[in-house]
XYZ file of C-alpha atoms in Angstrom:
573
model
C 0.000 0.000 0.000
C 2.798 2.075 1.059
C 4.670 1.670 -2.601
C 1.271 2.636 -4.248
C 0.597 5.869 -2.106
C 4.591 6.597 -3.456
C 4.102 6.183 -6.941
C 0.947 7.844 -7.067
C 2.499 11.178 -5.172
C 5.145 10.650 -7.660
C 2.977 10.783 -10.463
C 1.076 13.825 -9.692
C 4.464 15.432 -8.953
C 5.883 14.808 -12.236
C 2.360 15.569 -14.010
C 2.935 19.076 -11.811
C 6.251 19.816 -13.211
C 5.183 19.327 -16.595
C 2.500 21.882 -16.447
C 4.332 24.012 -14.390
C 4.562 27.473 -16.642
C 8.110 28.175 -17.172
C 9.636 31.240 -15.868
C 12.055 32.525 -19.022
C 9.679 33.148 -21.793
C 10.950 32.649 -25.675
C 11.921 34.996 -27.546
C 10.896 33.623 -31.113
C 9.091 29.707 -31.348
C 9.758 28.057 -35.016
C 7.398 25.392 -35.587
C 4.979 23.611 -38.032
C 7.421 22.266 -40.730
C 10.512 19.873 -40.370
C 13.096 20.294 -37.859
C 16.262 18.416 -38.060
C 18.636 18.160 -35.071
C 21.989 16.273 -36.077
C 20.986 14.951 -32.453
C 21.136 11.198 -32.749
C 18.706 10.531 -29.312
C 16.085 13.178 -31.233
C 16.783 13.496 -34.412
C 13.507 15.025 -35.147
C 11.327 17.714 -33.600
C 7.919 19.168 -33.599
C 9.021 22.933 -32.485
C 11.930 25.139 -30.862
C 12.297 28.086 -28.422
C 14.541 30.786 -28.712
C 15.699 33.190 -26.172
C 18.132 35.797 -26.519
C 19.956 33.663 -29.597
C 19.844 30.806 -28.099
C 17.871 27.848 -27.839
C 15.794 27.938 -24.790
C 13.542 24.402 -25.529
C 13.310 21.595 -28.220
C 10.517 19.650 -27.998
C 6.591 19.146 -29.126
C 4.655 22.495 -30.377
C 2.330 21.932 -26.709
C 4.995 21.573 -24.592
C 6.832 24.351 -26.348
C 3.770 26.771 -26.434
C 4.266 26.831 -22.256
C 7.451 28.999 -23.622
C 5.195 31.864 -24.896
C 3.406 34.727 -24.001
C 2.128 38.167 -25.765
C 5.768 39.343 -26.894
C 6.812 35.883 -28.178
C 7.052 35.798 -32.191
C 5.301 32.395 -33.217
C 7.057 31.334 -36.723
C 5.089 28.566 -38.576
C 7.342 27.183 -41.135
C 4.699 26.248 -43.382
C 5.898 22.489 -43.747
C 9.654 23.867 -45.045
C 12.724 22.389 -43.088
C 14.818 23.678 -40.358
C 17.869 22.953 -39.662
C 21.664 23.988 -38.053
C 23.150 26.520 -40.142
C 25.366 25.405 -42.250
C 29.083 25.361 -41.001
C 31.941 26.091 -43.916
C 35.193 24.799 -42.515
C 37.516 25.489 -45.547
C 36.837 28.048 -48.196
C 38.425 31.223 -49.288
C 36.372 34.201 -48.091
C 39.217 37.147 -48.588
C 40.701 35.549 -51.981
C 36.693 35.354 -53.449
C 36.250 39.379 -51.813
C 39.857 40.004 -53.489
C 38.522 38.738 -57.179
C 34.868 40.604 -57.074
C 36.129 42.302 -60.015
C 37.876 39.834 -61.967
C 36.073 38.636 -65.284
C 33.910 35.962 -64.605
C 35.417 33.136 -66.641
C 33.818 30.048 -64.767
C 32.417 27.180 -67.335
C 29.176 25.166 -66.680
C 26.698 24.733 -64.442
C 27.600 27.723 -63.119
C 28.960 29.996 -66.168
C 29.113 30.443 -69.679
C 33.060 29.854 -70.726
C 33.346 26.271 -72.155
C 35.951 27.065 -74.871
C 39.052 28.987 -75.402
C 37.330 30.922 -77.610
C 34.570 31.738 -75.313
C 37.436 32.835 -72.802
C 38.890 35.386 -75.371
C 35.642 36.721 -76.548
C 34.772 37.185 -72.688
C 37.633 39.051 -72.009
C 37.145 41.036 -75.243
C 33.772 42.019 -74.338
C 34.905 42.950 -71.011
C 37.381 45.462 -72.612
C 34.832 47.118 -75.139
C 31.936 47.455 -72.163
C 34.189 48.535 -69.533
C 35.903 50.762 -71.392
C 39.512 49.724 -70.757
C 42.190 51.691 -71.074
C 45.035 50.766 -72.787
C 47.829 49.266 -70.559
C 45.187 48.529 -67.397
C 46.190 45.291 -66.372
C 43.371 42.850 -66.115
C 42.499 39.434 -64.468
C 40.077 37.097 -65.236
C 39.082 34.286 -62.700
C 37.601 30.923 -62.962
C 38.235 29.231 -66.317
C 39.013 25.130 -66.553
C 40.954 23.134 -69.015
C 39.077 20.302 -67.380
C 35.571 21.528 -68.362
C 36.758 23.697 -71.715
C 35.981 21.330 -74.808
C 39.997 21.695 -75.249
C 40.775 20.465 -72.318
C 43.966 22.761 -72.188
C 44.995 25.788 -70.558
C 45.404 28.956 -72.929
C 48.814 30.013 -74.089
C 50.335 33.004 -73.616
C 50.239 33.517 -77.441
C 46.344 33.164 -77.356
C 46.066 35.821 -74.210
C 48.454 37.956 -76.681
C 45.380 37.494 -79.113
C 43.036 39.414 -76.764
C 45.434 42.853 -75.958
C 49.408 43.573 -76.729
C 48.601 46.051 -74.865
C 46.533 45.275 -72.066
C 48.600 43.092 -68.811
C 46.364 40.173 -68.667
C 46.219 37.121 -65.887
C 43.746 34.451 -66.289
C 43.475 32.233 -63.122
C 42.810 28.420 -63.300
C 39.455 27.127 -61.264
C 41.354 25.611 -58.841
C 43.036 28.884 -58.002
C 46.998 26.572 -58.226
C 47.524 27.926 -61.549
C 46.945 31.019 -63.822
C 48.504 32.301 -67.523
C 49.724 35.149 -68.684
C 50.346 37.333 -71.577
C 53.410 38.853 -72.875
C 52.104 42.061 -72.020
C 51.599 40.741 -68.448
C 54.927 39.268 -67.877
C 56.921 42.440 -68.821
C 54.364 44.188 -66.338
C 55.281 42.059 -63.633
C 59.112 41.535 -64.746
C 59.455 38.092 -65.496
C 62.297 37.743 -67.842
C 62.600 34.401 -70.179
C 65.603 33.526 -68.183
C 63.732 33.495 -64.654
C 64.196 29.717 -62.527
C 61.641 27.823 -61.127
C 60.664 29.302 -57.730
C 60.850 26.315 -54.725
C 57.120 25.064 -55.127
C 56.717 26.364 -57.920
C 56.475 26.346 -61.920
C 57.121 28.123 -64.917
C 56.002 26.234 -68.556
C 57.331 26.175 -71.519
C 57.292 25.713 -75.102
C 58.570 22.531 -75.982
C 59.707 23.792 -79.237
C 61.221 27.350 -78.495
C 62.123 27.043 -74.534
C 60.282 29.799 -74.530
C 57.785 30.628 -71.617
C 54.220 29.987 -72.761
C 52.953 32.132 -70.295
C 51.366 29.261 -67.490
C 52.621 29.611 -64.096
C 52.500 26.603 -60.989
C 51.807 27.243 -57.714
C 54.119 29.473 -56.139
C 55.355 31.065 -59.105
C 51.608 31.935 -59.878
C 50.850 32.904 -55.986
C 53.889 35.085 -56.178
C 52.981 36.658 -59.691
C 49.290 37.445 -58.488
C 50.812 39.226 -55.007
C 53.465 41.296 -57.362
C 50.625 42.128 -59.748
C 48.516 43.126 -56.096
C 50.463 45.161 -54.789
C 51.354 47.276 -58.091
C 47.988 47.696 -59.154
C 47.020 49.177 -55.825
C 50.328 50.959 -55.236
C 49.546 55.007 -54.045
C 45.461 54.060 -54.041
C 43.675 53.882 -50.674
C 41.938 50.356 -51.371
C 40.681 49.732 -47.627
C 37.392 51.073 -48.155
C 36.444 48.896 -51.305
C 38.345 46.152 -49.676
C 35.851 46.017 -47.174
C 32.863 46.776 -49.285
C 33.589 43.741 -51.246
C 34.207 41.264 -48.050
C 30.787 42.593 -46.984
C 29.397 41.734 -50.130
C 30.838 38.180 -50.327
C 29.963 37.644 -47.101
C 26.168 38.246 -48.025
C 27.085 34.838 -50.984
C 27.976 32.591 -47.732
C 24.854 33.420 -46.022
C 22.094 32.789 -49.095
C 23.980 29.410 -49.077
C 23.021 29.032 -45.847
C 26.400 29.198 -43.762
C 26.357 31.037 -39.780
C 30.288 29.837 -39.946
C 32.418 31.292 -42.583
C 36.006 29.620 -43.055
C 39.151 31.657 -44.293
C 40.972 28.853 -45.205
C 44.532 30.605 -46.409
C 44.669 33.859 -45.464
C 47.183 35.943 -46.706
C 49.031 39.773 -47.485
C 46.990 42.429 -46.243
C 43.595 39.818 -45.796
C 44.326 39.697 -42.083
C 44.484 43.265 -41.293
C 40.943 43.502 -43.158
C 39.489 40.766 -41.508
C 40.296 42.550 -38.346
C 39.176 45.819 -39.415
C 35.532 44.548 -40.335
C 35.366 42.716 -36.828
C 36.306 46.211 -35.054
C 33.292 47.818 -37.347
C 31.271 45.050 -36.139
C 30.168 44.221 -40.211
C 30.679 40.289 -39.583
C 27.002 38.655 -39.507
C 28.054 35.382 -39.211
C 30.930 33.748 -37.564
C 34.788 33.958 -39.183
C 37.203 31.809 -38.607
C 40.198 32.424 -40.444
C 43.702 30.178 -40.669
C 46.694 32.502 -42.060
C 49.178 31.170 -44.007
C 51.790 30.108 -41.787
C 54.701 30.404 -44.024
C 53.673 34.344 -45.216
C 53.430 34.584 -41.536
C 55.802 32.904 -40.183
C 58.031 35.954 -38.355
C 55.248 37.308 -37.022
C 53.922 34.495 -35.422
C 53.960 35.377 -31.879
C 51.523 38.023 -32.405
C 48.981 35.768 -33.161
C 48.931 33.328 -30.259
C 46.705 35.571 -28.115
C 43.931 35.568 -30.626
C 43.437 32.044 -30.932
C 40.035 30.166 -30.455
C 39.059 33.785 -29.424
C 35.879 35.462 -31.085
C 35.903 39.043 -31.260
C 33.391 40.581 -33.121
C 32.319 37.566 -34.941
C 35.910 36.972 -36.113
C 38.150 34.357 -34.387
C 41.893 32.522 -35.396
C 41.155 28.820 -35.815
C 45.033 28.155 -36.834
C 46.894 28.243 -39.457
C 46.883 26.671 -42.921
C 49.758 24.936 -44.717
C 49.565 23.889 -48.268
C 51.277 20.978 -49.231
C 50.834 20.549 -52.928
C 48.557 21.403 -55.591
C 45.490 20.636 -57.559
C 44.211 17.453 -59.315
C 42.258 18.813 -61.629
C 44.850 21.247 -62.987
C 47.423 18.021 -62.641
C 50.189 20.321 -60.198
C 48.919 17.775 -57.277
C 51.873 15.447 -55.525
C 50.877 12.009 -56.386
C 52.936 8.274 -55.766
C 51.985 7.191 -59.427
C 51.759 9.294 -62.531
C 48.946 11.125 -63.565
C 47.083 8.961 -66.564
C 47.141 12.425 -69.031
C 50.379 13.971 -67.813
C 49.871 18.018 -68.844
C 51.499 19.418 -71.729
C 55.518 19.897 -71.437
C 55.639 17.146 -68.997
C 56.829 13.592 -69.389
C 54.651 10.473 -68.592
C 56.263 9.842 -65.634
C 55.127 12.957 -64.131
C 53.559 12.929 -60.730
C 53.468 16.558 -59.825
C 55.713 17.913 -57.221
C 55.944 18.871 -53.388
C 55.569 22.131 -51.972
C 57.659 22.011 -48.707
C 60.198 19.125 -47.594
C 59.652 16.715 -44.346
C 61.992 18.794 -42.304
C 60.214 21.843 -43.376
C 56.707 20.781 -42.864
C 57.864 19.259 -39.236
C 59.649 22.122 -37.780
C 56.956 24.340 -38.598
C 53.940 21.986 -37.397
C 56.582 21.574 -34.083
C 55.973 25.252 -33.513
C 52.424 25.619 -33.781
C 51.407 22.114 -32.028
C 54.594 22.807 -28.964
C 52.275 25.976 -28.912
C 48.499 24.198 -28.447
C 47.784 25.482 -31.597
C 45.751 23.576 -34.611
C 46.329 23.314 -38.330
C 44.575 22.657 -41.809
C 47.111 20.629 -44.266
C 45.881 21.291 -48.099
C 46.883 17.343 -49.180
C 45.271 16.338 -52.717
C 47.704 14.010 -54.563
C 48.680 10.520 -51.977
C 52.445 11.406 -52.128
C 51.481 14.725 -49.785
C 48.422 12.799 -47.898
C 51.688 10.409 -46.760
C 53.959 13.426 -45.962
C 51.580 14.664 -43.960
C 50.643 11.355 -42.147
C 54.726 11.028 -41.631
C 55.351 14.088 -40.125
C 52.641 14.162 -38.053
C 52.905 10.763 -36.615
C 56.539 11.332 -35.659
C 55.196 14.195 -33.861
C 52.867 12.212 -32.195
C 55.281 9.804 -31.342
C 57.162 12.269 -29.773
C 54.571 13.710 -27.748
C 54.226 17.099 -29.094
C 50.509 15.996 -31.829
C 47.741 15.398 -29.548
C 44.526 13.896 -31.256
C 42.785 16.957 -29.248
C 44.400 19.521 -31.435
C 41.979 18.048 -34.110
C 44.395 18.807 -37.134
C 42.564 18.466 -40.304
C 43.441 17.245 -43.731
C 41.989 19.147 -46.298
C 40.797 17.827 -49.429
C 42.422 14.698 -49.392
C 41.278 13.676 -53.115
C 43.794 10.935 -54.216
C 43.180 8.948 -50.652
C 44.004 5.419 -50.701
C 42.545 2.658 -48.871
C 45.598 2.143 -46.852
C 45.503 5.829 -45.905
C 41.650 4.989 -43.474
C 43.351 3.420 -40.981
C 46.506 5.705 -40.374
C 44.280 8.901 -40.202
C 42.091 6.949 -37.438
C 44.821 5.863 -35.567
C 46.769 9.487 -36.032
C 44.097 11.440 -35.038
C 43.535 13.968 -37.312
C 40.518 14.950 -39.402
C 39.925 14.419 -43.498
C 37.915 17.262 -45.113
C 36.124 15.955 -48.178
C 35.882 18.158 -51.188
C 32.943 16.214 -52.308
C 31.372 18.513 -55.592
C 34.888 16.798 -57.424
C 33.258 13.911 -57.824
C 30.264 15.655 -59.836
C 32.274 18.725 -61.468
C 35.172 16.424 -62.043
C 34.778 13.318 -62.140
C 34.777 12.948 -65.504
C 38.535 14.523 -65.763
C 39.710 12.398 -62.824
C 38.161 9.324 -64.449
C 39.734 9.711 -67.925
C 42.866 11.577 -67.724
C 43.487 12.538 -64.054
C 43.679 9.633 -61.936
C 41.893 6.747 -64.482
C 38.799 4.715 -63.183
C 40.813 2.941 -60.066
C 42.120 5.482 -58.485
C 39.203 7.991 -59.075
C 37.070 5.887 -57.565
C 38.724 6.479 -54.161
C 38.542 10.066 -54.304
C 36.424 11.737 -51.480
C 36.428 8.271 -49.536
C 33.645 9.742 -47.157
C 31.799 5.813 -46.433
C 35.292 4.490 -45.721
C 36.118 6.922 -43.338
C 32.615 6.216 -41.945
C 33.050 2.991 -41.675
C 36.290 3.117 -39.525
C 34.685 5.471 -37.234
C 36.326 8.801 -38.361
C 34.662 11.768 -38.210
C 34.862 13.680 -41.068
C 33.473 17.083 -42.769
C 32.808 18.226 -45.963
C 33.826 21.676 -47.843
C 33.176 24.137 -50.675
C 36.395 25.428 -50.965
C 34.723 28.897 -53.040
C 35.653 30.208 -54.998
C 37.188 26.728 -56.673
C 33.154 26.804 -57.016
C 30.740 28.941 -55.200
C 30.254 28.622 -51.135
C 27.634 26.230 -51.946
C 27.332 23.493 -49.758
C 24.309 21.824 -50.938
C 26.011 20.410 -54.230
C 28.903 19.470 -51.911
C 26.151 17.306 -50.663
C 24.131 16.156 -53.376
C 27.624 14.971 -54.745
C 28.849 12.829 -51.285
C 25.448 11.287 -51.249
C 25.142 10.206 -55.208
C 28.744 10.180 -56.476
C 27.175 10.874 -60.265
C 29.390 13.008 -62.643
C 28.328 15.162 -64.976
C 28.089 12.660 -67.658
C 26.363 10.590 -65.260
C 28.735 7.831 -64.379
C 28.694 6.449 -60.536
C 31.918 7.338 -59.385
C 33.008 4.570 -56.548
C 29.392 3.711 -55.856
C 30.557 1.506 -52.687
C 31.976 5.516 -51.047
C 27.978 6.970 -51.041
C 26.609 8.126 -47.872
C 23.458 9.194 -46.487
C 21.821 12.527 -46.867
C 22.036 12.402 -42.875
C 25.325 11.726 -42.753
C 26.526 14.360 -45.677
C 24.519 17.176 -43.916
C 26.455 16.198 -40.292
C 29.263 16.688 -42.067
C 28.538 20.060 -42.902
C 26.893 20.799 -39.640
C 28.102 18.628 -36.511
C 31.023 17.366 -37.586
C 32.008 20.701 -38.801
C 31.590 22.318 -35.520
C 33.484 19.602 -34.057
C 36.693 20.265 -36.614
C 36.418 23.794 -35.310
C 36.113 22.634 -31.534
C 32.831 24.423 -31.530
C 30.788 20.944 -31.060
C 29.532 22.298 -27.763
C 27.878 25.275 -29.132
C 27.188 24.799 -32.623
C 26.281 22.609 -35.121
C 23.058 20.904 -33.875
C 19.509 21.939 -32.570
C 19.804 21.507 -29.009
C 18.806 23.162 -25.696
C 21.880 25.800 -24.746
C 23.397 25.898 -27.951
C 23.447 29.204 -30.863
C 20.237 29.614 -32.142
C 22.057 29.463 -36.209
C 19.896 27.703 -38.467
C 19.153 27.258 -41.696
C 15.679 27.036 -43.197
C 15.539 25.109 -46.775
C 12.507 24.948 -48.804
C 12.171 21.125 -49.154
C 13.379 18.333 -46.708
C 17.027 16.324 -48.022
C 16.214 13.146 -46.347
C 12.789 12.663 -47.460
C 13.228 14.190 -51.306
C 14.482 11.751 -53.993
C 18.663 11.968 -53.324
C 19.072 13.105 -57.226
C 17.158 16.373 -56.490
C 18.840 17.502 -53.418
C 21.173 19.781 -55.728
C 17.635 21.408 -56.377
C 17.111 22.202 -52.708
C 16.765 26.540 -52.084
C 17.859 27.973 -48.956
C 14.540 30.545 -48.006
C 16.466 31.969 -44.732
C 19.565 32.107 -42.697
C 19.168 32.916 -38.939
C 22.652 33.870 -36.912
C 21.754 33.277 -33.126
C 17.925 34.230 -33.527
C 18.231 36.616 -35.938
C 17.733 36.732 -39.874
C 20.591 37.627 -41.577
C 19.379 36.399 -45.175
C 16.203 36.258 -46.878
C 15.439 34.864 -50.144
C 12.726 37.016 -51.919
């Protein structure tokens, strides 16, 4: 009788506390669509309370209305889907903000220049519209050999074509590579004598020895900093610097990301970063990773800014990169590439950017220091420099798995390569959208059909228990995370081949990659990256549902609205 009495007082206690009306009242309540968590133990949820940008209650729309009263704004969602904004852990913000106005030379799906031809008339057009002057240097951004029906890069000789007069730079996709004109390298002082920087390339002509005008890596990084700094030289370019940043910034957030990456800053890009935090124009979250060989010398000034947000802006690290692209064939590989590029022999595997001893002194620093770092890895000769170094620094006590170093890209993985990044510790960072933009290149003259069906191994790394995140890397293509996704979950080129059909993963588990898992690779799990009581109030609201749509449509998913902790920041019209 006595255990009865108990559990009937019990009862009516809990029943009590349930209807008890809560003291903190929500701001804003979001219900009557689809909310998705990235919370395994409620994955789903009826409604959500905010307060004061953060989440105040998850849980059914009665249980949540208890959270409301006059002031409260009630959002019905109108059967869309909610979700955690979307987190961007490696793209380019400054370097997009820094080509605004470049000529758009980007190929399909997402521009018009397929040929060499449409390249020049682009450029030409540019000229007659814009009213160029003669001499004005100009650079165009975006165009890519692997797309262009050539499937080449344009020669100096064609660039000469366009203008003698006119400097002109034309950047490769992939941002590893550009060409120039004659016109361009006397602007910028190259002679036809000039060496090979370390890391660097300069082609050319097989016939003549003369230069043809492409440049590699650091002799292209180098060339587009000279040609930087002259162009601006006597102008006061902080005030367009940061109208443009502003303006790119407003891209990331109509593709639905509260977390903006900065993935290699560089030159002057830090001291405008800073100087838009201190004006308080950041909307979402920045986290940037300088380069650490630019900065190098300066690197103690740093340290007391890391995994600090001020203003929206915060250091995450710094960024090393280790080798080049795979689509414009400069990446380090173990085994030649299938196609080896023009001027090279077929033994040609692309080339390093930094020797062990290099890369391990300098990882010694920041790691000795507590202090994280993203490794740009695409070929599987850099994936296993980077695996070597830092496993002889874990060895020796100085790597700690907690540091959460991240490999980024990681597109010539092998299957050997699974087990060595579970046991080391350190995160891979998929650049899935290859597999859809490039596929196609990687399958027939990249990599061939083996070893491009390995690339973006996301269900392998699953399957060992890694976590792992995925990335845009804009502007390689534009901060859009949703094709990034679309492309992990169906592997389908763009001629529609199934690209490694066995490394597919679930919608779920591509958008925790861009969500959870992200905030996790920016040891930000505990505040970010899911729906959950206590945590930012960032989400993103799309107009249909990616794990209830048919997976080939996801690409046509539309973000409607991206909230920053409560707050809309975008709205589509």
């Amino acid at each position: 009788m006595k255990n009865y009495i108990y559990i009937l007082l019990l009862a009516i206690n809990m029943s009590s506390c349930q209807n008890r009306v809560p003291q903190e009242k929500a701001d804003i309540i979001y219900f009557g669509g689809s909310i998705l968590t990235m919370e395994d133990l409620s994955p789903n949820l009826e409604a959500v309370a905010i307060k004061n940008g953060k989440i105040l209650f998850t849980g059914t729309k009665s249980d949540t209305d208890r959270y409301s009263e006059a002031a409260t704004k009630m959002i019905d969602l109108h059967g869309k889907t909610l979700l955690p904004g979307f987190i961007d852990v490696h793209g380019h913000l400054t370097s997009r903000a820094g080509i605004m106005d470049a000529v758009d030379l980007s190929p399909d799906p997402y521009g018009t220049v397929n040929s060499i031809k449409d390249l020049q008339n682009t450029i030409i057009n540019y000229l007659k519209e814009k009213k160029i002057a003669d001499k004005q240097p100009i650079i165009g951004n975006g165009y890519d050999d692997a797309i262009m029906t050539e499937h080449r890069h344009p020669t100096r000789g064609e660039l000469d074509a366009i203008s003698k007069t006119n400097p002109i730079m034309v950047i490769h996709a992939s941002g590893h590579a550009s060409v120039a004109n004659s016109a361009m390298l006397k602007y910028l002082e190259i002679p036809e004598s000039i060496k090979d920087p370390e890391g660097g390339h300069f082609g050319r002509d097989k016939k003549t020895g003369k230069l043809n005008g492409k440049l590699e890596e650091n002799a292209s990084f180098k060339a587009l900093l000279t040609l930087t700094e002259k162009m601006n030289k006597g102008k006061d370019t902080q005030a367009q610097a940061l109208q443009n940043l502003i303006k790119v910034q407003e891209e990331w957030l109509s593709y639905g990301q509260t977390t903006i990456c900065d993935g290699r800053t560089m030159g002057e890009s830090v001291a405008l970063l800073q100087n838009a935090a201190s004006q308080n124009l950041f909307k979402a979250d920045v986290v940037y990773f300088p380069d650490y060989e630019y900065f190098k010398n300066s690197f103690n000034t740093f340290k007391p800014k890391y995994m600090h947000y001020e203003n929206h802006l915060k250091l995450a690290g710094f960024k090393f990169s280790d080798d080049g692209s795979p689509q414009g064939k400069t990446a380090w590989l173990t085994q030649p590439y299938l196609v080896p590029p023009e001027g090279q022999s077929k033994d040609y595997k692309g080339f390093p950017i930094f020797t062990d001893e290099i890369l391990y002194t300098d990882l010694k620093t920041l790691f000795q220091n507590h202090i994280t770092a993203q490794l740009h890895v695409n070929g599987d000769a850099a994936i296993d420099q980077a695996i070597r170094v830092i496993q002889r620094l874990k060895d020796e006590n100085i790597y700690k798995p907690e540091l959460r170093a991240t490999l980024i890209h990681v597109q010539n993985s092998r299957p050997d390569h699974i087990q060595k990044i579970k046991e080391l510790g350190v995160i891979p960072s998929y650049f899935s959208t290859h597999t859809y933009l490039w596929g196609d290149w990687h399958y027939s003259s990249v990599f061939g059909p083996e070893r491009a069906s390995f690339i973006s191994p996301a269900n392998s790394a699953l399957k060992a228990g890694i976590t792992f995140t995925i990335h845009h890397d804009s502007p390689v293509t534009p901060p859009d995370l949703i094709t990034a996704v679309y492309a992990a979950v169906n592997r389908k080129t763009r001629s529609g081949r199934i690209l490694g059909p066995d490394e597919r993963i679930t919608p779920l588990q591509a958008l925790k990659a861009i969500t959870i898992n992200g905030a996790y690779q920016l040891q930000e799990e505990n505040r970010k990256g899911s729906i959950k009581t206590g945590k930012l109030a960032d989400f993103v609201i799309l107009d249909q549902n990616p794990l209830t749509i048919d997976p080939e449509r996801i690409r046509d998913i539309t973000v409607l609205e991206t909230i920053k902790e409560g707050k809309s920041v975008y709205k589509r019209n």
